[in-house]
PDB file of C-alpha atoms in Angstrom:
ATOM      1  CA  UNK A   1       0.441  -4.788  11.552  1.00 52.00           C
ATOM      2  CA  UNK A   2      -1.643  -7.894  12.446  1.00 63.00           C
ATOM      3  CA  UNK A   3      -1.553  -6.464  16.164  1.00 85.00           C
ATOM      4  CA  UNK A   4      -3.002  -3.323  15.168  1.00 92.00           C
ATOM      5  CA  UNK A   5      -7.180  -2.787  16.392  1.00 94.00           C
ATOM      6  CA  UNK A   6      -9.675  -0.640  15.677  1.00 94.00           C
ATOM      7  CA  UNK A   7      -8.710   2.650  18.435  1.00 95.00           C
ATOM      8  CA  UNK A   8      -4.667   1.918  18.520  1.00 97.00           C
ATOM      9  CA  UNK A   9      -3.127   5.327  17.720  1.00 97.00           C
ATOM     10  CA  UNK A  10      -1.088   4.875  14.781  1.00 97.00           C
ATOM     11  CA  UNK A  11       1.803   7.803  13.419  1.00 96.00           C
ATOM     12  CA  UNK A  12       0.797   9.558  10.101  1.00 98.00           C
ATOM     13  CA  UNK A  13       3.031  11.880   7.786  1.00 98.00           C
ATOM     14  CA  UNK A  14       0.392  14.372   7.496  1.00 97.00           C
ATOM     15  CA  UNK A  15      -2.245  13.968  10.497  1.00 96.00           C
ATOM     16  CA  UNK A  16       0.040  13.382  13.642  1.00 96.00           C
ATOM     17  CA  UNK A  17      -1.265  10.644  15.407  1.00 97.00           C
ATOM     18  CA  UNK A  18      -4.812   9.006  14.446  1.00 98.00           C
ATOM     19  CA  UNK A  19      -7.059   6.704  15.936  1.00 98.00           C
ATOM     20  CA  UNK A  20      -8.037   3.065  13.365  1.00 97.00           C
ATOM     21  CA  UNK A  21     -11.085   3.143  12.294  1.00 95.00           C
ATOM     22  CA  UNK A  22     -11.044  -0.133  11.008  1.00 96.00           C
ATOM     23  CA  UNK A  23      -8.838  -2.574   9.369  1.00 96.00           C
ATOM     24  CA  UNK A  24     -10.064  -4.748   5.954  1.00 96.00           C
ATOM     25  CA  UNK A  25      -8.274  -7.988   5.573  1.00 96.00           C
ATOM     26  CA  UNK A  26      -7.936  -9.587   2.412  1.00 95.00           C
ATOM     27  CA  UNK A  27      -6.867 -13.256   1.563  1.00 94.00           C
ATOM     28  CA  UNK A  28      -5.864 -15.502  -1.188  1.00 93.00           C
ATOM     29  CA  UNK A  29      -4.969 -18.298  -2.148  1.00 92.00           C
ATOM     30  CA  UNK A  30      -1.735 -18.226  -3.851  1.00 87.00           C
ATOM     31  CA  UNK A  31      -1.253 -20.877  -5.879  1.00 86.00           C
ATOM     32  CA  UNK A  32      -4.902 -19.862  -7.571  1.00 86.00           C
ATOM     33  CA  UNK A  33      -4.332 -16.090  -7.068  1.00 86.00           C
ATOM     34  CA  UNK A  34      -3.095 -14.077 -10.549  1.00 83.00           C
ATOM     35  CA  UNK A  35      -0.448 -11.606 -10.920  1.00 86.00           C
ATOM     36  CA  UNK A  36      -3.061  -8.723  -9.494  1.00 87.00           C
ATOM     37  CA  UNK A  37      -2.933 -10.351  -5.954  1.00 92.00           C
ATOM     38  CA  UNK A  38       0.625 -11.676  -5.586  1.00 96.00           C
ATOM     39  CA  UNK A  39       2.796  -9.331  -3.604  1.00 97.00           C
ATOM     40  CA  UNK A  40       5.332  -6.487  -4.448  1.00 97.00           C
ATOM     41  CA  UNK A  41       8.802  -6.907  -2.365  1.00 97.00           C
ATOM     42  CA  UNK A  42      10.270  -4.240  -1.156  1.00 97.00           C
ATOM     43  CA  UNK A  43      14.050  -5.349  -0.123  1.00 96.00           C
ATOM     44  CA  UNK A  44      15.404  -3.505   2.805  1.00 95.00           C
ATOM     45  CA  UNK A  45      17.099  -0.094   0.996  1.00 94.00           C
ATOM     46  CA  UNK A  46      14.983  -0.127  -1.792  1.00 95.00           C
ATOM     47  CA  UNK A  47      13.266   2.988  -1.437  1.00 95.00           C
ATOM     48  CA  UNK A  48      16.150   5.032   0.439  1.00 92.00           C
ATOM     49  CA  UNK A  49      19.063   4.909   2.267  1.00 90.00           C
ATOM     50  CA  UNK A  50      18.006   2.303   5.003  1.00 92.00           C
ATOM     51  CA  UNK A  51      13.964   2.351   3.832  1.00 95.00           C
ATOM     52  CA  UNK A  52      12.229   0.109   4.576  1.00 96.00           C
ATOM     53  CA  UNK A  53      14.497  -1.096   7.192  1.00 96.00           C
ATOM     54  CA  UNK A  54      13.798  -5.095   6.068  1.00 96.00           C
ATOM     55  CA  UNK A  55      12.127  -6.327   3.407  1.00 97.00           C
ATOM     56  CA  UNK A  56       8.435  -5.624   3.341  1.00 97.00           C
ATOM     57  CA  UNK A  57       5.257  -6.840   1.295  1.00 97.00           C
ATOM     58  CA  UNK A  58       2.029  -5.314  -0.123  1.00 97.00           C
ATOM     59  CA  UNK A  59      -0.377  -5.988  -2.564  1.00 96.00           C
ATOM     60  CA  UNK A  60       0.167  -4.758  -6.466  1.00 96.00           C
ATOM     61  CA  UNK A  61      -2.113  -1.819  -6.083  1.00 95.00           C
ATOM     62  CA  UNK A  62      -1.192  -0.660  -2.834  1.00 96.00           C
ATOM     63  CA  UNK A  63       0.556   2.488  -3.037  1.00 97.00           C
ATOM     64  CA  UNK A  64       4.270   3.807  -1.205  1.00 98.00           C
ATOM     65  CA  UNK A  65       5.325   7.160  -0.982  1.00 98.00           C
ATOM     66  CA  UNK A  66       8.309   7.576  -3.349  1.00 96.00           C
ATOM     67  CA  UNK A  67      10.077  10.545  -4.675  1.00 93.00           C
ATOM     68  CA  UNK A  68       8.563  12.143  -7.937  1.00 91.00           C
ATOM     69  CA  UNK A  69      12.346  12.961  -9.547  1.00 87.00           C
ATOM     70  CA  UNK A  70      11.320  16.470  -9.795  1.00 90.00           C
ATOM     71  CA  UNK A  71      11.720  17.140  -6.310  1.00 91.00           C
ATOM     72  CA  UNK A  72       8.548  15.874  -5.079  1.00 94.00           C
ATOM     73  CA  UNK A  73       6.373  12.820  -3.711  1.00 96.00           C
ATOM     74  CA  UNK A  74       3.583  11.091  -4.908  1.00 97.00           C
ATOM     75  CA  UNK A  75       2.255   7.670  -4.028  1.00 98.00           C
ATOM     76  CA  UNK A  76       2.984   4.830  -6.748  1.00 97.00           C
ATOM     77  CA  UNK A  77       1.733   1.421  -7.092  1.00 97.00           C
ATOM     78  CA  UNK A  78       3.755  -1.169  -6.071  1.00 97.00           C
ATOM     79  CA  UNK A  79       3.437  -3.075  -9.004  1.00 97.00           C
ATOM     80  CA  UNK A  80       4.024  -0.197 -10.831  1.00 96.00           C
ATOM     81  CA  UNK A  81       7.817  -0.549  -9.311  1.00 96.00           C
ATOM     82  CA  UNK A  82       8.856  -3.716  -9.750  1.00 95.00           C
ATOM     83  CA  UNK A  83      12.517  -3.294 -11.038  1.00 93.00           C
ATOM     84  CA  UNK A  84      13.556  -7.196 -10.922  1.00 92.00           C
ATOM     85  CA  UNK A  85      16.083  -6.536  -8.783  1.00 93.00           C
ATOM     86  CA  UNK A  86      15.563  -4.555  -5.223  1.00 95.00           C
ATOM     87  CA  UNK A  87      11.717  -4.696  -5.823  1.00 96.00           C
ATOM     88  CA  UNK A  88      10.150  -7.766  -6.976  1.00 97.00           C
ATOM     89  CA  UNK A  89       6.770 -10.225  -7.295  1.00 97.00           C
ATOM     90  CA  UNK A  90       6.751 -13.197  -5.647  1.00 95.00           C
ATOM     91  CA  UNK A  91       4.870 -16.265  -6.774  1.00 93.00           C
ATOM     92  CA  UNK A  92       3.376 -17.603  -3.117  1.00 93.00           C
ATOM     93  CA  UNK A  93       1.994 -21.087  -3.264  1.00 90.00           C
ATOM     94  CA  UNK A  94       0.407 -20.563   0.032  1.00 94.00           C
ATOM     95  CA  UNK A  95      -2.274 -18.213   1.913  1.00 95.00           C
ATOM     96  CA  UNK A  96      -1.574 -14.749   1.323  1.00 96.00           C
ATOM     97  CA  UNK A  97      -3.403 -11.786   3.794  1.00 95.00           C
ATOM     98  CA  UNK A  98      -3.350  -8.338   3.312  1.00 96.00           C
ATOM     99  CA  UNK A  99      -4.256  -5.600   5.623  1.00 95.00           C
ATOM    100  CA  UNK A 100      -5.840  -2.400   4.987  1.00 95.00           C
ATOM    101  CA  UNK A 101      -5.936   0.533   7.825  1.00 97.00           C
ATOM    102  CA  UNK A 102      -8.727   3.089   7.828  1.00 97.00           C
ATOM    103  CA  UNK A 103      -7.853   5.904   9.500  1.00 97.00           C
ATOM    104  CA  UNK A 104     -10.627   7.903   8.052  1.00 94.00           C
ATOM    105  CA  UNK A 105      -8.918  10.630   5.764  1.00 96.00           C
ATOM    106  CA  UNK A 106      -6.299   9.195   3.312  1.00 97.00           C
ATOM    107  CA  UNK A 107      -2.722   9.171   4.786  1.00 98.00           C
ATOM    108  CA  UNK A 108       0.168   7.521   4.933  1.00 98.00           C
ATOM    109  CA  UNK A 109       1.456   5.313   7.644  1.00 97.00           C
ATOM    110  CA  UNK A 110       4.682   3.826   8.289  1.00 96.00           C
ATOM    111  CA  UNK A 111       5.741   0.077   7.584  1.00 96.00           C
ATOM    112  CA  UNK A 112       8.935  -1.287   8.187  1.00 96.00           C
ATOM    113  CA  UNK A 113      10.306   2.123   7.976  1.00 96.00           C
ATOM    114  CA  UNK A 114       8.473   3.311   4.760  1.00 97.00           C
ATOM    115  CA  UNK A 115       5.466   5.322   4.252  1.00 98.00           C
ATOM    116  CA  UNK A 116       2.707   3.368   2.769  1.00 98.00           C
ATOM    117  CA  UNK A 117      -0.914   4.470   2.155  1.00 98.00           C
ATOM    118  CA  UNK A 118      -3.789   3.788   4.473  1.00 98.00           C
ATOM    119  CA  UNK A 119      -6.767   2.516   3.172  1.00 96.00           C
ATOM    120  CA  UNK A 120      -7.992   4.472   0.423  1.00 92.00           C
ATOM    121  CA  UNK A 121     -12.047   4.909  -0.007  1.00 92.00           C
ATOM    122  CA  UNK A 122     -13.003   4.255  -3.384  1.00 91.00           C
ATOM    123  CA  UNK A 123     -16.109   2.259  -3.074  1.00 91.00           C
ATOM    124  CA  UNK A 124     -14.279  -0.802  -2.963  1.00 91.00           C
ATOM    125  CA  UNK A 125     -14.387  -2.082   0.612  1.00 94.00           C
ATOM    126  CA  UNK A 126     -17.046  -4.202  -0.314  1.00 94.00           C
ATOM    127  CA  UNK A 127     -13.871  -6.394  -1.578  1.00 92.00           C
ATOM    128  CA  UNK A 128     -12.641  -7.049   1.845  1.00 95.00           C
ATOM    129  CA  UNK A 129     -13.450  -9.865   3.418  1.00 95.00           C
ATOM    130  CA  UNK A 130     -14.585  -8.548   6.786  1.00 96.00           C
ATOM    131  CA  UNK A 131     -16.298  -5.598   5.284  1.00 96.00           C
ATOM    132  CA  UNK A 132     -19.523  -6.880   7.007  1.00 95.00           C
ATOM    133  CA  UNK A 133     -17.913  -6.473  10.277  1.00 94.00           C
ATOM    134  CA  UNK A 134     -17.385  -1.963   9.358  1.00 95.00           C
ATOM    135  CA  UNK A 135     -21.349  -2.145   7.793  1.00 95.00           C
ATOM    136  CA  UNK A 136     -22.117  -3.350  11.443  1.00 95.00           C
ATOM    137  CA  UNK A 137     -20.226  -1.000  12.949  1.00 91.00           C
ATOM    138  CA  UNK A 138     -21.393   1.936  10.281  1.00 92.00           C
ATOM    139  CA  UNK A 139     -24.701   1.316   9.486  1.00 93.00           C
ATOM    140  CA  UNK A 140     -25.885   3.636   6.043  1.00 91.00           C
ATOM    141  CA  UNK A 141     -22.125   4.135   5.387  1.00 90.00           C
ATOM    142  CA  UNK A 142     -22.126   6.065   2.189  1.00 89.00           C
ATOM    143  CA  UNK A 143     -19.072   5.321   0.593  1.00 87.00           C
ATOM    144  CA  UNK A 144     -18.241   8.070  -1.642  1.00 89.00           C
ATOM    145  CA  UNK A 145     -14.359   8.276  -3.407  1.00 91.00           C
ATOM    146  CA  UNK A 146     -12.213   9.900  -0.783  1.00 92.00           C
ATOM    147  CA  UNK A 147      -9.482  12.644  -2.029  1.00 94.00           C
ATOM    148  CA  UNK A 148      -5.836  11.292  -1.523  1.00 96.00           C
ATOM    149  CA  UNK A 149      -3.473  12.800   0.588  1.00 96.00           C
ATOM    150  CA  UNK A 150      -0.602  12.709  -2.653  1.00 97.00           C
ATOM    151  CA  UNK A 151      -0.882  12.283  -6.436  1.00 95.00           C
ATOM    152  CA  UNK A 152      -1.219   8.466  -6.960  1.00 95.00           C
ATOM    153  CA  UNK A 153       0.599   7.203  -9.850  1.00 94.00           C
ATOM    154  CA  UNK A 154       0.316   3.872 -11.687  1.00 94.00           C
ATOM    155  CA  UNK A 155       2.293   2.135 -14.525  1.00 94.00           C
ATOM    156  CA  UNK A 156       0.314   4.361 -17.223  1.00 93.00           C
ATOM    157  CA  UNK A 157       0.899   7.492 -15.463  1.00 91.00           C
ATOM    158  CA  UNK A 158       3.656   9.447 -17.563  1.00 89.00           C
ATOM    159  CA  UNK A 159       5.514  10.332 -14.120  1.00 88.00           C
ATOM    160  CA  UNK A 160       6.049   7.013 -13.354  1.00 93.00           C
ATOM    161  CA  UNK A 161       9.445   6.635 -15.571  1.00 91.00           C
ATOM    162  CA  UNK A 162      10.776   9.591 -13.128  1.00 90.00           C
ATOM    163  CA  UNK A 163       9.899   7.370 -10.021  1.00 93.00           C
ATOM    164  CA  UNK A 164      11.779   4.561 -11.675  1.00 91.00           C
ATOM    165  CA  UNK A 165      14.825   6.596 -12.019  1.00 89.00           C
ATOM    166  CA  UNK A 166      14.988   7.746  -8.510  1.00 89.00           C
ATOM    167  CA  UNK A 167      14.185   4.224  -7.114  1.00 89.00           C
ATOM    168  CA  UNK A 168      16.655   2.349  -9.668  1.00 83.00           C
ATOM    169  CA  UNK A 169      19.349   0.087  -7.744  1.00 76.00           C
ATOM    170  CA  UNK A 170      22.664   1.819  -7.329  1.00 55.00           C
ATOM    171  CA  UNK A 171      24.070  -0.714  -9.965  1.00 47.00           C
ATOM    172  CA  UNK A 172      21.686  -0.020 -12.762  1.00 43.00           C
ATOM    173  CA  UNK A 173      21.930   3.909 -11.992  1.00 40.00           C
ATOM    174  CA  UNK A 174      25.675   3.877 -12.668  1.00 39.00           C
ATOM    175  CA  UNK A 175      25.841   1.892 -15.955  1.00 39.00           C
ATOM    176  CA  UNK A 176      23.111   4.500 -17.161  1.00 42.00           C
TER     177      UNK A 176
END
C-alpha cells in the first residue's frame, strides 16, 4: 500500500482495473489516540478460508467485504467485528498511519488477500492530513456523499449479528 501513487492501476471487484486518484494518509499517535483510531486485526483466515492471506490492519471505521449470512455481501466496519479472538484491537504505543485510496467511485480493493473499501466520499477528507495536497490538485472540489458500491453495516445495524455468525472462529461456531 505505501508504494501505491496517484495513476498506479489498482484491481477492483466491481470496476476492473482503475487508475488512483489520490491517496489520504492519516496518522496518530498511539499512545494519545482513543479506541476510534486504534486498529482492527484481521489474523490471516479470519474472513475465509485463507483471507486475508496474513494478518492485516485498518482503522475502526474502515469497512471489509464480508458475507451477509443470507447469502449476500455487504461491507462492515471493522470495529464492528472484533470477535476477541481471530479479529482484534490493538493498543499501539507508537505512530500509527492509515491510508485511504480514491479511486473515484466507491469500490473495493484488495489487501492482503481481502476486499476492503476504497476511500469513501462523505465530506470527510478534510480529516486527512494531506487533504491540501487533492484541493491543489482539484481546485472547487465539491464534495458531495458518494453512493457505496455495497450496503455498509456498522455495530447498530441489525444485520450485523448475521456477519458475526458467518465470520465466528471455527471454535466458537462448533460449541454454538
Amino acid at each position: 500500500m505505501e508504494r501505491l501513487k496517484a495513476g498506479d492501476l489498482v484491481v477492483t471487484k466491481f470496476g476492473g482495473l482503475r487508475p488512483v486518484r489520490w491517496i489520504g494518509t492519516q496518522r496518530f499517535e498511539g499512545r494519545l489516540a482513543g479506541k476510534g483510531h486504534q486498529p482492527i486485526r484481521f489474523a490471516a483466515g479470519s474472513l475465509g478460508n485463507g483471507v486475508p492471506s496474513c494478518d492485516l490492519r485498518v482503522s475502526p471505521g474502515h469497512a471489509m467485504l464480508v458475507q451477509d449470512g443470507q447469502g449476500g455481501e455487504v461491507l462492515a466496519h471493522a470495529g464492528a467485528l472484533v470477535n476477541g479472538s481471530t479479529i482484534t484491537q490493538e493498543r499501539v504505543r507508537g505512530e500509527i498511519e492509515y491510508f485511504h485510496i480514491d479511486l473515484g467511485p466507491h469500490d473495493c480493493v484488495l489487501a492482503n488477500g481481502a476486499w476492503a473499501e476504497s476511500y469513501f466520499e462523505d465530506r470527510n477528507r478534510d480529516a486527512f492530513h494531506n487533504a491540501g495536497e487533492f484541493h491543489a490538485l482539484n481546485p472547487g472540489h465539491e464534495a458531495e456523499r458518494q453512493l457505496t458500491c455495497l450496503p455498509i453495516v456498522t455495530a447498530e445495524h441489525p444485520g450485523i449479528d448475521g456477519v458475526r455468525r458467518v465470520l465466528a472462529p471455527r471454535d466458537v461456531r462448533r460449541a454454538a
